[in-house]
Amino acid sequence: MKQLRSIKGTHDILPSESNKWQKLEAIVNEVCEQYGYHEIRNPIFEGTGLFSRSVGEETDIVSKEMYSWEDRDGTSLTLRPELTASVTRSFIQHNLGSQSPIHRLYYIGPLFRRERPQKGRQRQFHQFGIEAFGANNPEQDAEIIAIAWEILSRCGLSDNANLNINSIGSRECRNAYRNALKDYIHPYLNELSETSQHRFNTNPLRILDTKSEKEQAILKDAPKISEYHTQDDSIHFESLIGFLRAMDIPFVINHKLVRGLDYYTRTVFEFNSLKLGAQDALLGGGRYDDLVEALGGKPTPGIGFAAGMERFIIAMEESGLQLKGATPDIYFVCLDERGIASTLNISNKLRRIGLKVVLDPLRRSMKSQLREANKLEAKFALILGETEINDNTVSFKDLEKGIQKTILQSEVINFFDDLTN
RNA sequence: GUGGGUGUAGCUCAGCUGGUUAGAGCACCUGGUUGUGGCCCAGGAGGCCGUGGGUUCAAGUCCCAUCACUCACCCCA
């Protein structure tokens, strides 16, 4: 039989890694709550239409990367390839907008895209992200970016990440700009790559972030989207820039930053890591003022970001982060079958006063058990053997200092209470 | 989907131009007198050399195929 292994592009997060994940999740939870954002948990799969309508039929994500299948009743279902669509669906479905004018949400969870795996890119991967519905003022944009910056900082990544921001304007701005850009590109159309030629018709703005040097050269003198901003677009963007400066968040304005999902309006931004390979986008997001309405809700502005957790973890490791898992306070060494019941009983009482207690279910020798205690970096050992059983005592050993003493079994809890206070 | 690189023990790797029972370090297990960890010492376990074909007296080593992993294109977080 062929050896069982995880599916291509999926991976197991083993205990040696999971402490990093827990650390990252703890930072996300803490920072989001500090800003008044609350967690939302959505289903892993949704109706396929949700994503084609929000993310965009022509995007790569929808057109070639989704895991979709037909359910038994014939409806098309899809493993979620991103979360803004789900959160927005949820926002509309539960009519959250009428419960309060502002909704600030965050999420952590797995996503699925059928891409060729490489460093920082998996088929099942994880993102955390936030979404704020209801406010179209630039201070909301600033708050979103500030949260991103704060999380990056607490993960030790802010020194090695660049923030790029741009405004792709409102709908009327983009319509005008799209025409101007097409007029500019049209004479060079034959020199463009096949994908760019295709995008010329489907989504010409995407041509802007091509990596092809030849195409970049052609685009050098292309019109800038900022020249087509409406007055409100300009005010919004300028205000945001002022707010970012006020918060000392460093950024670069990148006129060519356009993002791959169709629902963005006005502010778009991206944090790129210097510590990653080709997949260097750590976190990206933007405003989506038309999305709620497009999915059938009342017109409601929104803005959010999503961050790649695998990429965060890699970048944190590259930055030299060493995280130790939790180590036991006490390793309970039991040397006699008659003592097992007492060992279990005392251990539970110790755990109830908040201590981490580990014991050996293999009935191994003293030497083996203490070696294990040492390996686990336990602070103390408790030893229960024949003599202790006869005396109703237990031996206490400080494994760092090597000091040992005998205490009555009835006094163990008090002893540790005193010791740890 | 398209390229490049790599597949030998749990991990990191060695194995010269094909030649006996395939090695090291780390990790793991057990011991080093009655019940005491780290260091040290001794021993042990663990490999169909990714898989399938081929060439050869002989293949971990050469050839072909295939699969997997990986990096890059692409895409994005």
mmCIF file with all atom_site columns, C-alpha atoms in Angstrom, chain A residues 256-375:
data_model
loop_
_atom_site.group_PDB
_atom_site.id
_atom_site.type_symbol
_atom_site.label_atom_id
_atom_site.label_alt_id
_atom_site.label_comp_id
_atom_site.label_asym_id
_atom_site.label_entity_id
_atom_site.label_seq_id
_atom_site.pdbx_PDB_ins_code
_atom_site.Cartn_x
_atom_site.Cartn_y
_atom_site.Cartn_z
_atom_site.occupancy
_atom_site.B_iso_or_equiv
_atom_site.pdbx_formal_charge
_atom_site.auth_seq_id
_atom_site.auth_comp_id
_atom_site.auth_asym_id
_atom_site.auth_atom_id
_atom_site.pdbx_PDB_model_num
ATOM 1   C CA . LYS A 1 256 ? 0.727   51.088 -9.701 1.00 0.00 ? 256 LYS A CA 1
ATOM 2   C CA . LEU A 1 257 ? -0.654  49.155 -6.771 1.00 0.00 ? 257 LEU A CA 1
ATOM 3   C CA . VAL A 1 258 ? -3.883  47.559 -7.917 1.00 0.00 ? 258 VAL A CA 1
ATOM 4   C CA . ARG A 1 259 ? -5.182  44.497 -6.263 1.00 0.00 ? 259 ARG A CA 1
ATOM 5   C CA . GLY A 1 260 ? -6.386  41.268 -7.728 1.00 0.00 ? 260 GLY A CA 1
ATOM 6   C CA . LEU A 1 261 ? -9.897  41.272 -6.383 1.00 0.00 ? 261 LEU A CA 1
ATOM 7   C CA . ASP A 1 262 ? -12.581 43.199 -8.189 1.00 0.00 ? 262 ASP A CA 1
ATOM 8   C CA . TYR A 1 263 ? -14.421 44.607 -5.207 1.00 0.00 ? 263 TYR A CA 1
ATOM 9   C CA . TYR A 1 264 ? -11.883 47.208 -4.101 1.00 0.00 ? 264 TYR A CA 1
ATOM 10  C CA . THR A 1 265 ? -12.571 50.942 -4.247 1.00 0.00 ? 265 THR A CA 1
ATOM 11  C CA . ARG A 1 266 ? -10.435 53.887 -3.189 1.00 0.00 ? 266 ARG A CA 1
ATOM 12  C CA . THR A 1 267 ? -7.817  52.874 -0.618 1.00 0.00 ? 267 THR A CA 1
ATOM 13  C CA . VAL A 1 268 ? -5.744  49.790 -1.332 1.00 0.00 ? 268 VAL A CA 1
ATOM 14  C CA . PHE A 1 269 ? -2.638  48.787 0.590  1.00 0.00 ? 269 PHE A CA 1
ATOM 15  C CA . GLU A 1 270 ? -0.182  45.978 0.976  1.00 0.00 ? 270 GLU A CA 1
ATOM 16  C CA . PHE A 1 271 ? 2.583   45.102 3.417  1.00 0.00 ? 271 PHE A CA 1
ATOM 17  C CA . ASN A 1 272 ? 5.469   43.263 1.780  1.00 0.00 ? 272 ASN A CA 1
ATOM 18  C CA . SER A 1 273 ? 8.122   41.434 3.707  1.00 0.00 ? 273 SER A CA 1
ATOM 19  C CA . LEU A 1 274 ? 11.820  41.640 2.973  1.00 0.00 ? 274 LEU A CA 1
ATOM 20  C CA . LYS A 1 275 ? 12.266  38.270 4.604  1.00 0.00 ? 275 LYS A CA 1
ATOM 21  C CA . LEU A 1 276 ? 10.192  36.204 2.211  1.00 0.00 ? 276 LEU A CA 1
ATOM 22  C CA . GLY A 1 277 ? 10.864  34.918 -1.278 1.00 0.00 ? 277 GLY A CA 1
ATOM 23  C CA . ALA A 1 278 ? 8.636   35.519 -4.234 1.00 0.00 ? 278 ALA A CA 1
ATOM 24  C CA . GLN A 1 279 ? 5.520   35.275 -2.085 1.00 0.00 ? 279 GLN A CA 1
ATOM 25  C CA . ASP A 1 280 ? 6.273   38.376 -0.112 1.00 0.00 ? 280 ASP A CA 1
ATOM 26  C CA . ALA A 1 281 ? 2.826   39.872 0.400  1.00 0.00 ? 281 ALA A CA 1
ATOM 27  C CA . LEU A 1 282 ? 2.266   39.550 4.120  1.00 0.00 ? 282 LEU A CA 1
ATOM 28  C CA . LEU A 1 283 ? -0.934  41.445 4.368  1.00 0.00 ? 283 LEU A CA 1
ATOM 29  C CA . GLY A 1 284 ? -3.165  43.227 1.914  1.00 0.00 ? 284 GLY A CA 1
ATOM 30  C CA . GLY A 1 285 ? -6.475  44.960 1.831  1.00 0.00 ? 285 GLY A CA 1
ATOM 31  C CA . GLY A 1 286 ? -8.528  47.900 0.864  1.00 0.00 ? 286 GLY A CA 1
ATOM 32  C CA . ARG A 1 287 ? -11.843 49.629 0.819  1.00 0.00 ? 287 ARG A CA 1
ATOM 33  C CA . TYR A 1 288 ? -14.896 48.046 -0.794 1.00 0.00 ? 288 TYR A CA 1
ATOM 34  C CA . ASP A 1 289 ? -17.645 50.621 -0.702 1.00 0.00 ? 289 ASP A CA 1
ATOM 35  C CA . ASP A 1 290 ? -19.822 48.911 -3.300 1.00 0.00 ? 290 ASP A CA 1
ATOM 36  C CA . LEU A 1 291 ? -19.558 45.303 -2.156 1.00 0.00 ? 291 LEU A CA 1
ATOM 37  C CA . VAL A 1 292 ? -22.416 45.121 0.325  1.00 0.00 ? 292 VAL A CA 1
ATOM 38  C CA . GLU A 1 293 ? -24.804 46.588 -2.194 1.00 0.00 ? 293 GLU A CA 1
ATOM 39  C CA . ALA A 1 294 ? -23.486 44.344 -4.959 1.00 0.00 ? 294 ALA A CA 1
ATOM 40  C CA . LEU A 1 295 ? -24.287 41.309 -2.823 1.00 0.00 ? 295 LEU A CA 1
ATOM 41  C CA . GLY A 1 296 ? -27.820 42.487 -2.170 1.00 0.00 ? 296 GLY A CA 1
ATOM 42  C CA . GLY A 1 297 ? -27.501 44.507 1.035  1.00 0.00 ? 297 GLY A CA 1
ATOM 43  C CA . LYS A 1 298 ? -28.219 48.145 1.711  1.00 0.00 ? 298 LYS A CA 1
ATOM 44  C CA . PRO A 1 299 ? -25.436 50.373 0.412  1.00 0.00 ? 299 PRO A CA 1
ATOM 45  C CA . THR A 1 300 ? -22.791 50.223 3.145  1.00 0.00 ? 300 THR A CA 1
ATOM 46  C CA . PRO A 1 301 ? -19.148 51.207 2.904  1.00 0.00 ? 301 PRO A CA 1
ATOM 47  C CA . GLY A 1 302 ? -16.505 48.805 4.158  1.00 0.00 ? 302 GLY A CA 1
ATOM 48  C CA . ILE A 1 303 ? -12.774 48.292 4.440  1.00 0.00 ? 303 ILE A CA 1
ATOM 49  C CA . GLY A 1 304 ? -10.575 45.476 5.624  1.00 0.00 ? 304 GLY A CA 1
ATOM 50  C CA . PHE A 1 305 ? -7.441  43.456 5.173  1.00 0.00 ? 305 PHE A CA 1
ATOM 51  C CA . ALA A 1 306 ? -6.324  39.850 5.148  1.00 0.00 ? 306 ALA A CA 1
ATOM 52  C CA . ALA A 1 307 ? -2.943  38.515 6.223  1.00 0.00 ? 307 ALA A CA 1
ATOM 53  C CA . GLY A 1 308 ? -1.231  35.251 5.370  1.00 0.00 ? 308 GLY A CA 1
ATOM 54  C CA . MET A 1 309 ? -0.438  33.432 8.566  1.00 0.00 ? 309 MET A CA 1
ATOM 55  C CA . GLU A 1 310 ? 2.024   30.942 7.063  1.00 0.00 ? 310 GLU A CA 1
ATOM 56  C CA . ARG A 1 311 ? 3.911   33.946 5.708  1.00 0.00 ? 311 ARG A CA 1
ATOM 57  C CA . PHE A 1 312 ? 3.813   35.634 9.087  1.00 0.00 ? 312 PHE A CA 1
ATOM 58  C CA . ILE A 1 313 ? 5.238   32.545 10.728 1.00 0.00 ? 313 ILE A CA 1
ATOM 59  C CA . ILE A 1 314 ? 8.022   32.245 8.133  1.00 0.00 ? 314 ILE A CA 1
ATOM 60  C CA . ALA A 1 315 ? 8.881   35.917 8.457  1.00 0.00 ? 315 ALA A CA 1
ATOM 61  C CA . MET A 1 316 ? 8.879   35.660 12.248 1.00 0.00 ? 316 MET A CA 1
ATOM 62  C CA . GLU A 1 317 ? 11.240  32.706 12.062 1.00 0.00 ? 317 GLU A CA 1
ATOM 63  C CA . GLU A 1 318 ? 13.471  34.527 9.583  1.00 0.00 ? 318 GLU A CA 1
ATOM 64  C CA . SER A 1 319 ? 13.619  37.428 11.998 1.00 0.00 ? 319 SER A CA 1
ATOM 65  C CA . GLY A 1 320 ? 15.079  35.073 14.542 1.00 0.00 ? 320 GLY A CA 1
ATOM 66  C CA . LEU A 1 321 ? 12.054  34.523 16.724 1.00 0.00 ? 321 LEU A CA 1
ATOM 67  C CA . GLN A 1 322 ? 12.588  31.566 18.992 1.00 0.00 ? 322 GLN A CA 1
ATOM 68  C CA . LEU A 1 323 ? 9.548   30.401 20.844 1.00 0.00 ? 323 LEU A CA 1
ATOM 69  C CA . LYS A 1 324 ? 9.613   27.742 23.463 1.00 0.00 ? 324 LYS A CA 1
ATOM 70  C CA . GLY A 1 325 ? 6.530   25.760 24.201 1.00 0.00 ? 325 GLY A CA 1
ATOM 71  C CA . ALA A 1 326 ? 5.184   25.627 27.721 1.00 0.00 ? 326 ALA A CA 1
ATOM 72  C CA . THR A 1 327 ? 7.310   23.622 30.126 1.00 0.00 ? 327 THR A CA 1
ATOM 73  C CA . PRO A 1 328 ? 5.908   21.695 33.106 1.00 0.00 ? 328 PRO A CA 1
ATOM 74  C CA . ASP A 1 329 ? 6.109   23.057 36.621 1.00 0.00 ? 329 ASP A CA 1
ATOM 75  C CA . ILE A 1 330 ? 6.197   19.598 38.099 1.00 0.00 ? 330 ILE A CA 1
ATOM 76  C CA . TYR A 1 331 ? 7.169   16.179 36.822 1.00 0.00 ? 331 TYR A CA 1
ATOM 77  C CA . PHE A 1 332 ? 5.556   13.628 39.081 1.00 0.00 ? 332 PHE A CA 1
ATOM 78  C CA . VAL A 1 333 ? 7.706   10.519 39.390 1.00 0.00 ? 333 VAL A CA 1
ATOM 79  C CA . CYS A 1 334 ? 5.809   7.489  40.651 1.00 0.00 ? 334 CYS A CA 1
ATOM 80  C CA . LEU A 1 335 ? 7.876   4.393  41.407 1.00 0.00 ? 335 LEU A CA 1
ATOM 81  C CA . ASP A 1 336 ? 5.374   1.999  42.857 1.00 0.00 ? 336 ASP A CA 1
ATOM 82  C CA . GLU A 1 337 ? 2.081   0.718  41.508 1.00 0.00 ? 337 GLU A CA 1
ATOM 83  C CA . ARG A 1 338 ? 0.469   1.285  44.880 1.00 0.00 ? 338 ARG A CA 1
ATOM 84  C CA . GLY A 1 339 ? 1.172   4.992  44.538 1.00 0.00 ? 339 GLY A CA 1
ATOM 85  C CA . ILE A 1 340 ? -0.511  5.555  41.173 1.00 0.00 ? 340 ILE A CA 1
ATOM 86  C CA . ALA A 1 341 ? -3.908  6.465  42.623 1.00 0.00 ? 341 ALA A CA 1
ATOM 87  C CA . SER A 1 342 ? -2.354  9.034  44.971 1.00 0.00 ? 342 SER A CA 1
ATOM 88  C CA . THR A 1 343 ? -0.225  10.392 42.155 1.00 0.00 ? 343 THR A CA 1
ATOM 89  C CA . LEU A 1 344 ? -3.276  10.980 39.999 1.00 0.00 ? 344 LEU A CA 1
ATOM 90  C CA . ASN A 1 345 ? -5.163  12.536 42.892 1.00 0.00 ? 345 ASN A CA 1
ATOM 91  C CA . ILE A 1 346 ? -2.398  14.903 44.004 1.00 0.00 ? 346 ILE A CA 1
ATOM 92  C CA . SER A 1 347 ? -1.554  15.859 40.414 1.00 0.00 ? 347 SER A CA 1
ATOM 93  C CA . ASN A 1 348 ? -5.111  16.956 39.747 1.00 0.00 ? 348 ASN A CA 1
ATOM 94  C CA . LYS A 1 349 ? -5.173  19.068 42.897 1.00 0.00 ? 349 LYS A CA 1
ATOM 95  C CA . LEU A 1 350 ? -1.937  20.733 41.839 1.00 0.00 ? 350 LEU A CA 1
ATOM 96  C CA . ARG A 1 351 ? -3.358  21.459 38.400 1.00 0.00 ? 351 ARG A CA 1
ATOM 97  C CA . ARG A 1 352 ? -6.381  23.057 40.022 1.00 0.00 ? 352 ARG A CA 1
ATOM 98  C CA . ILE A 1 353 ? -4.118  25.610 41.686 1.00 0.00 ? 353 ILE A CA 1
ATOM 99  C CA . GLY A 1 354 ? -2.734  26.416 38.263 1.00 0.00 ? 354 GLY A CA 1
ATOM 100 C CA . LEU A 1 355 ? 0.360   24.274 37.983 1.00 0.00 ? 355 LEU A CA 1
ATOM 101 C CA . LYS A 1 356 ? 1.395   22.255 34.961 1.00 0.00 ? 356 LYS A CA 1
ATOM 102 C CA . VAL A 1 357 ? 1.961   18.690 36.089 1.00 0.00 ? 357 VAL A CA 1
ATOM 103 C CA . VAL A 1 358 ? 3.202   15.864 33.873 1.00 0.00 ? 358 VAL A CA 1
ATOM 104 C CA . LEU A 1 359 ? 3.521   12.231 34.807 1.00 0.00 ? 359 LEU A CA 1
ATOM 105 C CA . ASP A 1 360 ? 4.847   9.040  33.291 1.00 0.00 ? 360 ASP A CA 1
ATOM 106 C CA . PRO A 1 361 ? 2.303   6.509  32.079 1.00 0.00 ? 361 PRO A CA 1
ATOM 107 C CA . LEU A 1 362 ? 4.968   3.945  31.172 1.00 0.00 ? 362 LEU A CA 1
ATOM 108 C CA . ARG A 1 363 ? 5.947   2.984  34.746 1.00 0.00 ? 363 ARG A CA 1
ATOM 109 C CA . ARG A 1 364 ? 9.564   3.493  33.822 1.00 0.00 ? 364 ARG A CA 1
ATOM 110 C CA . SER A 1 365 ? 12.587  3.553  36.048 1.00 0.00 ? 365 SER A CA 1
ATOM 111 C CA . MET A 1 366 ? 13.515  6.492  38.257 1.00 0.00 ? 366 MET A CA 1
ATOM 112 C CA . LYS A 1 367 ? 16.390  7.293  35.957 1.00 0.00 ? 367 LYS A CA 1
ATOM 113 C CA . SER A 1 368 ? 14.198  7.339  32.869 1.00 0.00 ? 368 SER A CA 1
ATOM 114 C CA . GLN A 1 369 ? 11.564  9.453  34.517 1.00 0.00 ? 369 GLN A CA 1
ATOM 115 C CA . LEU A 1 370 ? 14.042  12.025 35.756 1.00 0.00 ? 370 LEU A CA 1
ATOM 116 C CA . ARG A 1 371 ? 15.720  12.115 32.370 1.00 0.00 ? 371 ARG A CA 1
ATOM 117 C CA . GLU A 1 372 ? 12.314  12.842 30.909 1.00 0.00 ? 372 GLU A CA 1
ATOM 118 C CA . ALA A 1 373 ? 11.700  15.543 33.521 1.00 0.00 ? 373 ALA A CA 1
ATOM 119 C CA . ASN A 1 374 ? 15.008  17.119 32.614 1.00 0.00 ? 374 ASN A CA 1
ATOM 120 C CA . LYS A 1 375 ? 14.292  16.951 28.907 1.00 0.00 ? 375 LYS A CA 1
#
